[in-house]
Amino acid sequence: MLTVVKHTATSVVTIERFIIEEERNHPEATGELSGILYDLALAAKMIANKVRSAGLADILGSAESENVQGEVQQKLDIMANEIIVKAMDHGGRLCAMASEEEPGIIQIPEHFRCGKYCLLFDPLDGSSNIDVNVPVGTIFSVVRKITRGRHGELEDMLQPGRRQVAAGYVIYGSSTMLVYTTGQGAHGFTLDPSIGEFLLSHPNIRIPENGRYLSVNDSYENHWSENARTLMRHYKGLESDHKALSTRYVGSLVADFHRNLLGGGIFAYPSNTKSPHGKLRLLYEANPLAFIVEQAGGAACDGTRRILDVEPTELHQRTPLYIGSKNEVELATRLLAGQRELALA
Ligand code: AHM
Ligand code: MG
């Protein structure tokens, strides 16, 4: 029987201890998934460290120029990608990885053991915001291998989101936070930089059922479908007695999602005539955040379908996305119903 891990935000609980306690709820667990989560927490600390000194790039040497040691500096998103690959490839728990930064599957080198999980990730989401010191994030998804060979294959990656065994994100903001789920609620940890540990700060996150914020890039309005335009007017209280939501758009999915998860709201990225399939990636942006939001009592859809039920066909597949408070996502599904999204028309 599941025993719910009970902690309050006032007890000092490290992410390691929390992961171990969650694992105890699964006597059959081998500890491999826990190992993946520890390694990701370590990678997050390393990326946080790089992000914090990003503003010094011009002083220490900007991207593609040589730094003081005479090494060519890399762009931060490439650096974040390498940090994750290097932190994760040798643990013996993964059989393959996929990243927004790499076109194909990343195989585990021959000299390392292969495990039974696949990791999909966006190493630095919203990276165009780095230059202006606005929060960015990392998003990750873990699925179990379903093919029989030693290495992970495309088929392992192309599983619907409901099969995820773990998912999470890291936000590099005024503090660094890691939020993850293994299907036992969504829990948030804040990095205490003085001791280098993620400490439980947001146990059992619950998203309010109604929204307070609307996060959407309005500049595409003329390119949306009529139904999407009507939906946005509802959110703004212009079309019905729906309470007017406050518009907040950072342009970093992780930051917009995080605010709405804690405060209530909806993030919407409808398909439009310029991006007929939407912009966000299904496997390593929409799916992990959808898993988290559902665990927190919210919802996510692509306009017509629950995100976690979409059957992926491509590694870097894009999807329209409506994610956040349950009642706001339900309104989106209702108002967009019958309108096959532009991409599917
Ligand atoms: P990226 O993965 O290339 O950084 O793009 C994803 C980002 C999201 O973080 C954000 O929500 C979205 O793109 C913003 O797009 P737009 O500028 O079209 O509003
Ligand atoms: Mg991204």
mmCIF file of N, CA and C in Angstrom, residues 23-152:
data_model
loop_
_atom_site.group_PDB
_atom_site.id
_atom_site.type_symbol
_atom_site.label_atom_id
_atom_site.label_comp_id
_atom_site.label_asym_id
_atom_site.label_seq_id
_atom_site.Cartn_x
_atom_site.Cartn_y
_atom_site.Cartn_z
ATOM 1 N N GLU A 23 10.884 6.237 -2.890
ATOM 2 C CA GLU A 23 11.242 4.918 -3.438
ATOM 3 C C GLU A 23 10.749 3.791 -2.528
ATOM 4 N N ARG A 24 10.739 4.059 -1.219
ATOM 5 C CA ARG A 24 10.285 3.029 -0.264
ATOM 6 C C ARG A 24 8.828 2.640 -0.481
ATOM 7 N N ASN A 25 8.075 3.522 -1.149
ATOM 8 C CA ASN A 25 6.679 3.186 -1.456
ATOM 9 C C ASN A 25 6.577 2.120 -2.527
ATOM 10 N N HIS A 26 7.713 1.815 -3.155
ATOM 11 C CA HIS A 26 7.729 0.815 -4.235
ATOM 12 C C HIS A 26 8.763 -0.247 -3.883
ATOM 13 N N PRO A 27 8.364 -1.266 -3.127
ATOM 14 C CA PRO A 27 9.321 -2.285 -2.682
ATOM 15 C C PRO A 27 10.036 -2.967 -3.849
ATOM 16 N N GLU A 28 9.408 -2.949 -5.030
ATOM 17 C CA GLU A 28 10.007 -3.603 -6.189
ATOM 18 C C GLU A 28 11.062 -2.705 -6.859
ATOM 19 N N ALA A 29 11.165 -1.439 -6.425
ATOM 20 C CA ALA A 29 12.072 -0.491 -7.092
ATOM 21 C C ALA A 29 13.526 -0.925 -6.925
ATOM 22 N N THR A 30 14.297 -0.747 -8.001
ATOM 23 C CA THR A 30 15.706 -1.150 -7.974
ATOM 24 C C THR A 30 16.613 0.019 -7.598
ATOM 25 N N GLY A 31 16.037 1.218 -7.495
ATOM 26 C CA GLY A 31 16.848 2.392 -7.167
ATOM 27 C C GLY A 31 17.363 3.101 -8.411
ATOM 28 N N GLU A 32 17.073 2.512 -9.590
ATOM 29 C CA GLU A 32 17.599 3.131 -10.813
ATOM 30 C C GLU A 32 16.963 4.492 -11.096
ATOM 31 N N LEU A 33 15.643 4.564 -10.924
ATOM 32 C CA LEU A 33 14.963 5.832 -11.184
ATOM 33 C C LEU A 33 15.442 6.897 -10.188
ATOM 34 N N SER A 34 15.618 6.482 -8.955
ATOM 35 C CA SER A 34 16.121 7.428 -7.944
ATOM 36 C C SER A 34 17.493 7.941 -8.365
ATOM 37 N N GLY A 35 18.324 7.045 -8.883
ATOM 38 C CA GLY A 35 19.661 7.431 -9.346
ATOM 39 C C GLY A 35 19.578 8.472 -10.456
ATOM 40 N N ILE A 36 18.624 8.298 -11.363
ATOM 41 C CA ILE A 36 18.459 9.269 -12.465
ATOM 42 C C ILE A 36 18.100 10.638 -11.885
ATOM 43 N N LEU A 37 17.217 10.639 -10.900
ATOM 44 C CA LEU A 37 16.788 11.917 -10.319
ATOM 45 C C LEU A 37 17.935 12.613 -9.574
ATOM 46 N N TYR A 38 18.751 11.831 -8.847
ATOM 47 C CA TYR A 38 19.923 12.457 -8.183
ATOM 48 C C TYR A 38 20.840 13.092 -9.216
ATOM 49 N N ASP A 39 21.116 12.310 -10.276
ATOM 50 C CA ASP A 39 22.056 12.803 -11.291
ATOM 51 C C ASP A 39 21.521 14.074 -11.963
ATOM 52 N N LEU A 40 20.207 14.112 -12.169
ATOM 53 C CA LEU A 40 19.617 15.312 -12.781
ATOM 54 C C LEU A 40 19.727 16.504 -11.826
ATOM 55 N N ALA A 41 19.564 16.244 -10.531
ATOM 56 C CA ALA A 41 19.684 17.340 -9.555
ATOM 57 C C ALA A 41 21.117 17.882 -9.570
ATOM 58 N N LEU A 42 22.069 16.989 -9.731
ATOM 59 C CA LEU A 42 23.471 17.423 -9.806
ATOM 60 C C LEU A 42 23.703 18.260 -11.068
ATOM 61 N N ALA A 43 23.191 17.769 -12.208
ATOM 62 C CA ALA A 43 23.342 18.519 -13.470
ATOM 63 C C ALA A 43 22.708 19.901 -13.323
ATOM 64 N N ALA A 44 21.547 19.961 -12.650
ATOM 65 C CA ALA A 44 20.849 21.246 -12.476
ATOM 66 C C ALA A 44 21.731 22.233 -11.703
ATOM 67 N N LYS A 45 22.445 21.733 -10.699
ATOM 68 C CA LYS A 45 23.318 22.627 -9.915
ATOM 69 C C LYS A 45 24.457 23.152 -10.790
ATOM 70 N N MET A 46 24.966 22.266 -11.645
ATOM 71 C CA MET A 46 26.070 22.695 -12.519
ATOM 72 C C MET A 46 25.581 23.729 -13.537
ATOM 73 N N ILE A 47 24.382 23.515 -14.074
ATOM 74 C CA ILE A 47 23.847 24.479 -15.051
ATOM 75 C C ILE A 47 23.539 25.805 -14.349
ATOM 76 N N ALA A 48 22.958 25.718 -13.128
ATOM 77 C CA ALA A 48 22.630 26.946 -12.379
ATOM 78 C C ALA A 48 23.884 27.807 -12.206
ATOM 79 N N ASN A 49 24.982 27.128 -11.953
ATOM 80 C CA ASN A 49 26.248 27.816 -11.752
ATOM 81 C C ASN A 49 26.675 28.574 -13.016
ATOM 82 N N LYS A 50 26.501 27.924 -14.166
ATOM 83 C CA LYS A 50 26.845 28.584 -15.446
ATOM 84 C C LYS A 50 25.880 29.734 -15.737
ATOM 85 N N VAL A 51 24.584 29.505 -15.487
ATOM 86 C CA VAL A 51 23.595 30.538 -15.790
ATOM 87 C C VAL A 51 23.870 31.788 -14.953
ATOM 88 N N ARG A 52 24.262 31.578 -13.698
ATOM 89 C CA ARG A 52 24.506 32.716 -12.804
ATOM 90 C C ARG A 52 25.625 33.624 -13.295
ATOM 91 N N SER A 53 26.608 33.039 -13.994
ATOM 92 C CA SER A 53 27.704 33.899 -14.452
ATOM 93 C C SER A 53 27.553 34.282 -15.929
ATOM 94 N N ALA A 54 26.353 34.019 -16.492
ATOM 95 C CA ALA A 54 26.153 34.301 -17.923
ATOM 96 C C ALA A 54 26.372 35.769 -18.258
ATOM 97 N N GLY A 55 25.971 36.659 -17.336
ATOM 98 C CA GLY A 55 26.099 38.087 -17.601
ATOM 99 C C GLY A 55 27.542 38.536 -17.705
ATOM 100 N N LEU A 56 28.463 37.677 -17.270
ATOM 101 C CA LEU A 56 29.886 38.031 -17.315
ATOM 102 C C LEU A 56 30.532 37.605 -18.629
ATOM 103 N N ALA A 57 29.697 37.035 -19.536
ATOM 104 C CA ALA A 57 30.263 36.487 -20.771
ATOM 105 C C ALA A 57 31.074 37.530 -21.535
ATOM 106 N N ASP A 58 30.556 38.781 -21.549
ATOM 107 C CA ASP A 58 31.264 39.817 -22.325
ATOM 108 C C ASP A 58 32.613 40.151 -21.694
ATOM 109 N N ILE A 59 32.681 39.987 -20.383
ATOM 110 C CA ILE A 59 33.923 40.315 -19.687
ATOM 111 C C ILE A 59 34.909 39.155 -19.823
ATOM 112 N N LEU A 60 34.372 37.949 -19.630
ATOM 113 C CA LEU A 60 35.256 36.778 -19.657
ATOM 114 C C LEU A 60 35.459 36.243 -21.081
ATOM 115 N N GLY A 61 34.687 36.762 -22.035
ATOM 116 C CA GLY A 61 34.786 36.275 -23.421
ATOM 117 C C GLY A 61 33.426 35.784 -23.866
ATOM 118 N N SER A 62 32.865 36.402 -24.944
ATOM 119 C CA SER A 62 31.506 36.047 -25.348
ATOM 120 C C SER A 62 31.502 34.782 -26.196
ATOM 121 N N ALA A 63 30.290 34.301 -26.494
ATOM 122 C CA ALA A 63 30.138 33.070 -27.272
ATOM 123 C C ALA A 63 30.930 33.158 -28.577
ATOM 124 N N GLU A 64 31.536 32.071 -28.912
ATOM 125 C CA GLU A 64 32.332 31.928 -30.133
ATOM 126 C C GLU A 64 33.610 32.775 -30.135
ATOM 127 N N SER A 65 33.843 33.524 -29.046
ATOM 128 C CA SER A 65 35.142 34.197 -28.974
ATOM 129 C C SER A 65 35.978 33.395 -27.975
ATOM 130 N N GLU A 66 37.239 33.742 -27.876
ATOM 131 C CA GLU A 66 38.083 32.983 -26.953
ATOM 132 C C GLU A 66 38.004 33.566 -25.554
ATOM 133 N N ASN A 67 37.949 32.728 -24.545
ATOM 134 C CA ASN A 67 37.928 33.243 -23.177
ATOM 135 C C ASN A 67 39.352 33.435 -22.678
ATOM 136 N N VAL A 68 39.461 33.832 -21.417
ATOM 137 C CA VAL A 68 40.788 34.182 -20.905
ATOM 138 C C VAL A 68 41.775 33.005 -20.925
ATOM 139 N N GLN A 69 41.247 31.795 -20.862
ATOM 140 C CA GLN A 69 42.153 30.627 -20.925
ATOM 141 C C GLN A 69 42.483 30.241 -22.366
ATOM 142 N N GLY A 70 41.943 31.030 -23.333
ATOM 143 C CA GLY A 70 42.205 30.708 -24.735
ATOM 144 C C GLY A 70 41.290 29.619 -25.262
ATOM 145 N N GLU A 71 40.239 29.250 -24.463
ATOM 146 C CA GLU A 71 39.286 28.252 -24.957
ATOM 147 C C GLU A 71 38.134 28.979 -25.638
ATOM 148 N N VAL A 72 37.566 28.343 -26.652
ATOM 149 C CA VAL A 72 36.417 28.958 -27.308
ATOM 150 C C VAL A 72 35.206 28.758 -26.408
ATOM 151 N N GLN A 73 34.519 29.856 -26.086
ATOM 152 C CA GLN A 73 33.335 29.779 -25.222
ATOM 153 C C GLN A 73 32.161 29.210 -25.997
ATOM 154 N N GLN A 74 31.392 28.392 -25.301
ATOM 155 C CA GLN A 74 30.221 27.826 -25.955
ATOM 156 C C GLN A 74 28.977 28.595 -25.559
ATOM 157 N N LYS A 75 27.957 28.469 -26.381
ATOM 158 C CA LYS A 75 26.679 29.067 -25.997
ATOM 159 C C LYS A 75 26.141 28.266 -24.822
ATOM 160 N N LEU A 76 25.395 28.969 -23.977
ATOM 161 C CA LEU A 76 24.943 28.345 -22.732
ATOM 162 C C LEU A 76 24.019 27.142 -22.957
ATOM 163 N N ASP A 77 23.220 27.186 -24.027
ATOM 164 C CA ASP A 77 22.320 26.042 -24.229
ATOM 165 C C ASP A 77 23.098 24.797 -24.657
ATOM 166 N N ILE A 78 24.186 25.011 -25.408
ATOM 167 C CA ILE A 78 25.027 23.870 -25.804
ATOM 168 C C ILE A 78 25.755 23.329 -24.565
ATOM 169 N N MET A 79 26.192 24.286 -23.726
ATOM 170 C CA MET A 79 26.884 23.895 -22.488
ATOM 171 C C MET A 79 25.952 23.082 -21.599
ATOM 172 N N ALA A 80 24.720 23.551 -21.455
ATOM 173 C CA ALA A 80 23.746 22.849 -20.605
ATOM 174 C C ALA A 80 23.488 21.451 -21.157
ATOM 175 N N ASN A 81 23.422 21.351 -22.480
ATOM 176 C CA ASN A 81 23.210 20.041 -23.112
ATOM 177 C C ASN A 81 24.355 19.090 -22.760
ATOM 178 N N GLU A 82 25.567 19.590 -22.870
ATOM 179 C CA GLU A 82 26.733 18.733 -22.576
ATOM 180 C C GLU A 82 26.786 18.344 -21.102
ATOM 181 N N ILE A 83 26.416 19.271 -20.242
ATOM 182 C CA ILE A 83 26.430 18.965 -18.798
ATOM 183 C C ILE A 83 25.477 17.805 -18.517
ATOM 184 N N ILE A 84 24.294 17.864 -19.104
ATOM 185 C CA ILE A 84 23.316 16.792 -18.827
ATOM 186 C C ILE A 84 23.797 15.470 -19.414
ATOM 187 N N VAL A 85 24.270 15.497 -20.658
ATOM 188 C CA VAL A 85 24.719 14.241 -21.279
ATOM 189 C C VAL A 85 25.834 13.619 -20.439
ATOM 190 N N LYS A 86 26.796 14.451 -20.039
ATOM 191 C CA LYS A 86 27.944 13.917 -19.275
ATOM 192 C C LYS A 86 27.547 13.449 -17.880
ATOM 193 N N ALA A 87 26.528 14.089 -17.303
ATOM 194 C CA ALA A 87 26.095 13.679 -15.952
ATOM 195 C C ALA A 87 25.278 12.392 -16.005
ATOM 196 N N MET A 88 24.723 12.081 -17.185
ATOM 197 C CA MET A 88 23.739 10.997 -17.239
ATOM 198 C C MET A 88 24.194 9.758 -18.009
ATOM 199 N N ASP A 89 25.286 9.867 -18.789
ATOM 200 C CA ASP A 89 25.572 8.765 -19.731
ATOM 201 C C ASP A 89 26.247 7.544 -19.110
ATOM 202 N N HIS A 90 26.796 7.688 -17.904
ATOM 203 C CA HIS A 90 27.612 6.607 -17.359
ATOM 204 C C HIS A 90 27.013 5.925 -16.138
ATOM 205 N N GLY A 91 25.793 6.277 -15.773
ATOM 206 C CA GLY A 91 25.216 5.747 -14.532
ATOM 207 C C GLY A 91 24.695 4.320 -14.665
ATOM 208 N N GLY A 92 24.588 3.824 -15.905
ATOM 209 C CA GLY A 92 24.081 2.470 -16.111
ATOM 210 C C GLY A 92 22.565 2.377 -15.996
ATOM 211 N N ARG A 93 21.904 3.534 -15.959
ATOM 212 C CA ARG A 93 20.446 3.512 -15.767
ATOM 213 C C ARG A 93 19.688 3.861 -17.032
ATOM 214 N N LEU A 94 20.370 4.540 -17.956
ATOM 215 C CA LEU A 94 19.705 4.980 -19.191
ATOM 216 C C LEU A 94 20.153 4.128 -20.369
ATOM 217 N N CYS A 95 19.240 3.932 -21.333
ATOM 218 C CA CYS A 95 19.624 3.211 -22.555
ATOM 219 C C CYS A 95 19.777 4.185 -23.718
ATOM 220 N N ALA A 96 19.301 5.414 -23.560
ATOM 221 C CA ALA A 96 19.437 6.439 -24.595
ATOM 222 C C ALA A 96 18.865 7.744 -24.081
ATOM 223 N N MET A 97 19.217 8.818 -24.784
ATOM 224 C CA MET A 97 18.676 10.135 -24.429
ATOM 225 C C MET A 97 18.243 10.852 -25.705
ATOM 226 N N ALA A 98 17.421 11.881 -25.546
ATOM 227 C CA ALA A 98 17.072 12.752 -26.669
ATOM 228 C C ALA A 98 17.006 14.168 -26.126
ATOM 229 N N SER A 99 17.541 15.103 -26.898
ATOM 230 C CA SER A 99 17.614 16.491 -26.435
ATOM 231 C C SER A 99 17.129 17.429 -27.525
ATOM 232 N N GLU A 100 16.573 18.558 -27.099
ATOM 233 C CA GLU A 100 16.179 19.570 -28.091
ATOM 234 C C GLU A 100 17.374 20.020 -28.923
ATOM 235 N N GLU A 101 18.556 19.918 -28.338
ATOM 236 C CA GLU A 101 19.754 20.420 -29.022
ATOM 237 C C GLU A 101 20.347 19.435 -30.022
ATOM 238 N N GLU A 102 19.848 18.207 -30.076
ATOM 239 C CA GLU A 102 20.467 17.218 -30.964
ATOM 240 C C GLU A 102 19.411 16.568 -31.856
ATOM 241 N N PRO A 103 19.714 16.457 -33.152
ATOM 242 C CA PRO A 103 18.685 15.973 -34.088
ATOM 243 C C PRO A 103 18.253 14.526 -33.855
ATOM 244 N N GLY A 104 19.193 13.659 -33.483
ATOM 245 C CA GLY A 104 18.842 12.241 -33.331
ATOM 246 C C GLY A 104 18.954 11.778 -31.896
ATOM 247 N N ILE A 105 18.810 10.463 -31.702
ATOM 248 C CA ILE A 105 18.929 9.887 -30.358
ATOM 249 C C ILE A 105 20.388 9.936 -29.908
ATOM 250 N N ILE A 106 20.604 10.211 -28.636
ATOM 251 C CA ILE A 106 21.967 10.210 -28.085
ATOM 252 C C ILE A 106 22.178 8.826 -27.469
ATOM 253 N N GLN A 107 23.102 8.074 -28.027
ATOM 254 C CA GLN A 107 23.325 6.710 -27.517
ATOM 255 C C GLN A 107 24.297 6.733 -26.334
ATOM 256 N N ILE A 108 24.171 5.729 -25.479
ATOM 257 C CA ILE A 108 25.101 5.569 -24.363
ATOM 258 C C ILE A 108 26.393 4.983 -24.950
ATOM 259 N N PRO A 109 27.559 5.576 -24.643
ATOM 260 C CA PRO A 109 28.805 5.047 -25.221
ATOM 261 C C PRO A 109 28.981 3.553 -24.907
ATOM 262 N N GLU A 110 29.612 2.847 -25.847
ATOM 263 C CA GLU A 110 29.756 1.376 -25.749
ATOM 264 C C GLU A 110 30.367 0.910 -24.428
ATOM 265 N N HIS A 111 31.319 1.699 -23.879
ATOM 266 C CA HIS A 111 32.007 1.240 -22.675
ATOM 267 C C HIS A 111 31.194 1.436 -21.397
ATOM 268 N N PHE A 112 29.988 1.995 -21.495
ATOM 269 C CA PHE A 112 29.133 2.118 -20.303
ATOM 270 C C PHE A 112 27.968 1.143 -20.395
ATOM 271 N N ARG A 113 27.462 0.763 -19.211
ATOM 272 C CA ARG A 113 26.334 -0.144 -19.151
ATOM 273 C C ARG A 113 25.056 0.593 -19.595
ATOM 274 N N CYS A 114 24.147 -0.135 -20.226
ATOM 275 C CA CYS A 114 22.858 0.466 -20.604
ATOM 276 C C CYS A 114 21.795 0.032 -19.610
ATOM 277 N N GLY A 115 20.916 0.933 -19.250
ATOM 278 C CA GLY A 115 19.845 0.614 -18.300
ATOM 279 C C GLY A 115 18.495 0.540 -18.979
ATOM 280 N N LYS A 116 17.441 0.634 -18.179
ATOM 281 C CA LYS A 116 16.106 0.395 -18.738
ATOM 282 C C LYS A 116 15.274 1.663 -18.930
ATOM 283 N N TYR A 117 15.895 2.833 -18.802
ATOM 284 C CA TYR A 117 15.129 4.074 -18.959
ATOM 285 C C TYR A 117 15.682 4.951 -20.083
ATOM 286 N N CYS A 118 14.790 5.804 -20.624
ATOM 287 C CA CYS A 118 15.194 6.820 -21.605
ATOM 288 C C CYS A 118 14.933 8.187 -20.993
ATOM 289 N N LEU A 119 15.835 9.105 -21.271
ATOM 290 C CA LEU A 119 15.684 10.479 -20.784
ATOM 291 C C LEU A 119 15.506 11.410 -21.974
ATOM 292 N N LEU A 120 14.478 12.244 -21.917
ATOM 293 C CA LEU A 120 14.262 13.250 -22.967
ATOM 294 C C LEU A 120 14.306 14.610 -22.282
ATOM 295 N N PHE A 121 14.977 15.572 -22.889
ATOM 296 C CA PHE A 121 15.107 16.853 -22.182
ATOM 297 C C PHE A 121 15.293 18.050 -23.100
ATOM 298 N N ASP A 122 14.902 19.193 -22.563
ATOM 299 C CA ASP A 122 15.228 20.486 -23.171
ATOM 300 C C ASP A 122 16.236 21.107 -22.209
ATOM 301 N N PRO A 123 17.525 21.159 -22.579
ATOM 302 C CA PRO A 123 18.546 21.561 -21.607
ATOM 303 C C PRO A 123 18.400 22.984 -21.104
ATOM 304 N N LEU A 124 18.045 23.914 -21.989
ATOM 305 C CA LEU A 124 17.906 25.305 -21.543
ATOM 306 C C LEU A 124 16.759 25.956 -22.307
ATOM 307 N N ASP A 125 15.589 25.827 -21.739
ATOM 308 C CA ASP A 125 14.412 26.377 -22.403
ATOM 309 C C ASP A 125 14.349 27.889 -22.213
ATOM 310 N N GLY A 126 13.948 28.569 -23.287
ATOM 311 C CA GLY A 126 13.843 30.030 -23.221
ATOM 312 C C GLY A 126 15.207 30.684 -23.295
ATOM 313 N N SER A 127 16.146 30.019 -23.963
ATOM 314 C CA SER A 127 17.531 30.491 -23.896
ATOM 315 C C SER A 127 17.735 31.868 -24.537
ATOM 316 N N SER A 128 16.766 32.316 -25.351
ATOM 317 C CA SER A 128 16.925 33.660 -25.923
ATOM 318 C C SER A 128 16.802 34.723 -24.828
ATOM 319 N N ASN A 129 16.300 34.315 -23.653
ATOM 320 C CA ASN A 129 16.141 35.260 -22.543
ATOM 321 C C ASN A 129 17.409 35.488 -21.727
ATOM 322 N N ILE A 130 18.434 34.680 -21.988
ATOM 323 C CA ILE A 130 19.640 34.769 -21.161
ATOM 324 C C ILE A 130 20.293 36.141 -21.267
ATOM 325 N N ASP A 131 20.325 36.656 -22.496
ATOM 326 C CA ASP A 131 21.007 37.931 -22.725
ATOM 327 C C ASP A 131 20.392 39.070 -21.921
ATOM 328 N N VAL A 132 19.130 38.912 -21.515
ATOM 329 C CA VAL A 132 18.462 40.003 -20.806
ATOM 330 C C VAL A 132 18.158 39.617 -19.359
ATOM 331 N N ASN A 133 18.841 38.573 -18.869
ATOM 332 C CA ASN A 133 18.768 38.225 -17.447
ATOM 333 C C ASN A 133 17.352 37.884 -16.991
ATOM 334 N N VAL A 134 16.644 37.134 -17.817
ATOM 335 C CA VAL A 134 15.285 36.684 -17.497
ATOM 336 C C VAL A 134 15.348 35.179 -17.253
ATOM 337 N N PRO A 135 14.539 34.641 -16.306
ATOM 338 C CA PRO A 135 14.652 33.222 -15.964
ATOM 339 C C PRO A 135 14.545 32.269 -17.156
ATOM 340 N N VAL A 136 15.350 31.233 -17.108
ATOM 341 C CA VAL A 136 15.312 30.154 -18.096
ATOM 342 C C VAL A 136 15.152 28.844 -17.321
ATOM 343 N N GLY A 137 15.058 27.740 -18.028
ATOM 344 C CA GLY A 137 14.834 26.480 -17.309
ATOM 345 C C GLY A 137 15.314 25.259 -18.053
ATOM 346 N N THR A 138 15.266 24.138 -17.365
ATOM 347 C CA THR A 138 15.549 22.828 -17.953
ATOM 348 C C THR A 138 14.286 21.990 -17.755
ATOM 349 N N ILE A 139 13.922 21.199 -18.761
ATOM 350 C CA ILE A 139 12.723 20.345 -18.625
ATOM 351 C C ILE A 139 13.141 18.911 -18.950
ATOM 352 N N PHE A 140 12.625 17.933 -18.175
ATOM 353 C CA PHE A 140 13.012 16.547 -18.468
ATOM 354 C C PHE A 140 11.849 15.573 -18.295
ATOM 355 N N SER A 141 11.978 14.454 -19.024
ATOM 356 C CA SER A 141 10.963 13.406 -19.007
ATOM 357 C C SER A 141 11.676 12.054 -19.008
ATOM 358 N N VAL A 142 11.173 11.113 -18.210
ATOM 359 C CA VAL A 142 11.780 9.774 -18.168
ATOM 360 C C VAL A 142 10.715 8.744 -18.539
ATOM 361 N N VAL A 143 11.041 7.885 -19.503
ATOM 362 C CA VAL A 143 10.130 6.776 -19.862
ATOM 363 C C VAL A 143 10.904 5.465 -19.779
ATOM 364 N N ARG A 144 10.156 4.365 -19.611
ATOM 365 C CA ARG A 144 10.788 3.051 -19.547
ATOM 366 C C ARG A 144 11.010 2.546 -20.970
ATOM 367 N N LYS A 145 12.116 1.848 -21.160
ATOM 368 C CA LYS A 145 12.441 1.257 -22.466
ATOM 369 C C LYS A 145 11.418 0.160 -22.785
ATOM 370 N N ILE A 146 10.967 0.109 -24.042
ATOM 371 C CA ILE A 146 9.998 -0.947 -24.399
ATOM 372 C C ILE A 146 10.561 -1.903 -25.449
ATOM 373 N N THR A 147 11.666 -1.517 -26.108
ATOM 374 C CA THR A 147 12.252 -2.430 -27.107
ATOM 375 C C THR A 147 13.185 -3.406 -26.386
ATOM 376 N N ARG A 148 13.633 -4.455 -27.100
ATOM 377 C CA ARG A 148 14.350 -5.529 -26.404
ATOM 378 C C ARG A 148 15.875 -5.434 -26.483
ATOM 379 N N GLY A 149 16.373 -4.656 -27.451
ATOM 380 C CA GLY A 149 17.833 -4.605 -27.633
ATOM 381 C C GLY A 149 18.536 -3.891 -26.475
ATOM 382 N N ARG A 150 19.866 -3.830 -26.583
ATOM 383 C CA ARG A 150 20.658 -3.181 -25.529
ATOM 384 C C ARG A 150 20.424 -1.660 -25.521
ATOM 385 N N HIS A 151 20.422 -1.092 -26.738
ATOM 386 C CA HIS A 151 20.317 0.365 -26.858
ATOM 387 C C HIS A 151 18.860 0.809 -26.990
ATOM 388 N N GLY A 152 18.633 2.048 -26.599
ATOM 389 C CA GLY A 152 17.308 2.631 -26.785
ATOM 390 C C GLY A 152 17.088 2.971 -28.247
#
